[in-house]
Amino acid sequence: MVTKTEESKLQELETQVENGGGGAWEYLSLVRKLKLRRSDKVLKHGLTILNDPKKRSNLGPDEWTLYEQVAIAALDCQSLEVAKDCIKVLQKKFPDSKRVGRLEAMLLEAKGSWAEAEKAYSSLLEENPLDQAISMRRVAMAKARGDILGAIDWLNKYLEIFMADHDAWRELAEIYVSLQMYKQAAFCYEELILSQPMIPLHHLAYADVLYTIGGLENLQTAKKYYASTIELTGGKNTRALYGICLCTSAIGLLTKGKNSEDKEIARLAAAALEKDYKQSSSDKVSLLGSALKSLKL
């Protein structure tokens, strides 16, 4: 995750570079370090350096890193000729590089030559089955083609090998949610919570899925995870507070209002919501009041 300090530094450098104040290489290096995809900016400022022989030679070995970074940015921006030129330079310098081979396959993918790209990726994976970047390119390609079930298949195969890849678990969960496959999504979020128990967004997403599935047991568990989200965020998560109210209302309907403890927790959540709205969105307090009243807490 990008820290506030890193985000502030990046924004400062971006403003400086955009206004002609120099620091393009520092900006590009930070974008790469933080694993961000500011593709339009990278393409613009990267080409400024690559097209200037003096600036380019000053980079030393980092010149080839920049060529790769600009090639990927060009693919993102559909500047395929620029990407092709960058890849040609890298091919000449590193003729047998698998890393350059991946860029060649990505160029085929960007052109819509799916069969050729798939063949290239398969060939690269035969030589190195543990290449995570190439495995994830197959997932991206399946999604680009609209083959969502294919993307699910590739992600599951990928996660059999790289079980600790949190981003892949989250991506798979989001795909399952989009297909209303909520039980499968719940499993993914359980894996994320086990491996990253202090990330509140995992708790919140898991609670949302369980609430959507419904049923008394799922609602009670959802309520617990909304509560853990509130605890992890210091009571600052409006969605989780409202989730407590929604779960309490739904549980009340199923149990015919027998659990008074549930209602007390919901009243506390509702009070926190009202306080939050008065401070940040005072014009919507009456709307919130109507919504909470309809839940019959």
Coordinates of N, CA, C and O in Angstrom, one line a residue, residues 238-239 241-242 270-289 292:
T238 N -18.2 4.5 8.0 CA -19.6 4.8 8.0 C -20.4 3.5 7.4 O -21.5 3.2 7.9
R239 N -19.8 2.9 6.4 CA -20.5 1.7 5.8 C -20.6 0.6 6.8 O -21.7 -0.1 6.9
L241 N -20.8 0.9 10.1 CA -21.8 1.3 11.1 C -23.2 1.1 10.6 O -24.1 0.6 11.3
Y242 N -23.4 1.4 9.3 CA -24.7 1.2 8.7 C -25.0 -0.3 8.5 O -26.1 -0.8 8.7
A270 N -26.2 3.6 15.3 CA -27.0 4.7 14.7 C -26.7 6.0 15.3 O -26.6 7.0 14.6
A271 N -26.4 6.1 16.6 CA -26.0 7.3 17.2 C -24.6 7.8 16.7 O -24.4 9.0 16.4
A272 N -23.7 6.9 16.4 CA -22.4 7.2 15.8 C -22.6 7.7 14.4 O -21.9 8.7 14.0
L273 N -23.5 7.1 13.7 CA -23.8 7.6 12.3 C -24.4 9.0 12.3 O -23.9 9.8 11.5
E274 N -25.3 9.3 13.2 CA -25.9 10.6 13.3 C -24.8 11.7 13.6 O -24.8 12.7 13.0
K275 N -24.0 11.3 14.5 CA -22.9 12.2 14.9 C -22.0 12.5 13.7 O -21.6 13.7 13.5
D276 N -21.6 11.4 13.0 CA -20.8 11.6 11.8 C -21.4 12.4 10.8 O -20.8 13.3 10.2
Y277 N -22.7 12.2 10.5 CA -23.4 13.0 9.5 C -23.5 14.4 9.9 O -23.4 15.3 9.0
K278 N -23.8 14.7 11.1 CA -23.9 16.1 11.6 C -22.6 16.9 11.4 O -22.6 18.1 11.1
Q279 N -21.4 16.2 11.5 CA -20.1 16.8 11.3 C -19.7 16.9 9.8 O -19.1 17.9 9.5
S280 N -20.1 15.9 9.0 CA -19.6 15.9 7.6 C -20.6 16.2 6.6 O -20.3 16.7 5.5
S281 N -21.9 15.9 6.8 CA -23.0 16.0 5.8 C -24.3 16.4 6.5 O -25.2 15.7 6.5
S282 N -24.3 17.6 7.1 CA -25.4 18.0 7.9 C -26.7 18.1 7.1 O -27.8 17.9 7.7
D283 N -26.6 18.4 5.8 CA -27.8 18.5 5.0 C -28.4 17.1 4.7 O -29.6 17.1 4.2
K284 N -27.8 16.0 5.1 CA -28.3 14.7 4.8 C -28.7 14.0 6.1 O -29.1 12.8 6.1
V285 N -28.7 14.7 7.3 CA -29.1 14.1 8.5 C -30.5 13.6 8.5 O -30.9 12.5 9.0
S286 N -31.4 14.4 8.0 CA -32.8 14.0 7.9 C -33.0 12.8 7.1 O -33.9 11.9 7.4
L287 N -32.3 12.7 6.0 CA -32.4 11.5 5.1 C -31.9 10.3 5.8 O -32.5 9.2 5.7
L288 N -30.8 10.4 6.6 CA -30.3 9.3 7.4 C -31.3 8.9 8.4 O -31.6 7.7 8.6
G289 N -31.9 9.9 9.1 CA -33.0 9.6 10.1 C -34.1 8.8 9.5 O -34.6 7.8 10.2
L292 N -32.8 5.2 8.9 CA -32.7 4.4 10.2 C -34.1 4.1 10.8 O -34.3 3.0 11.3

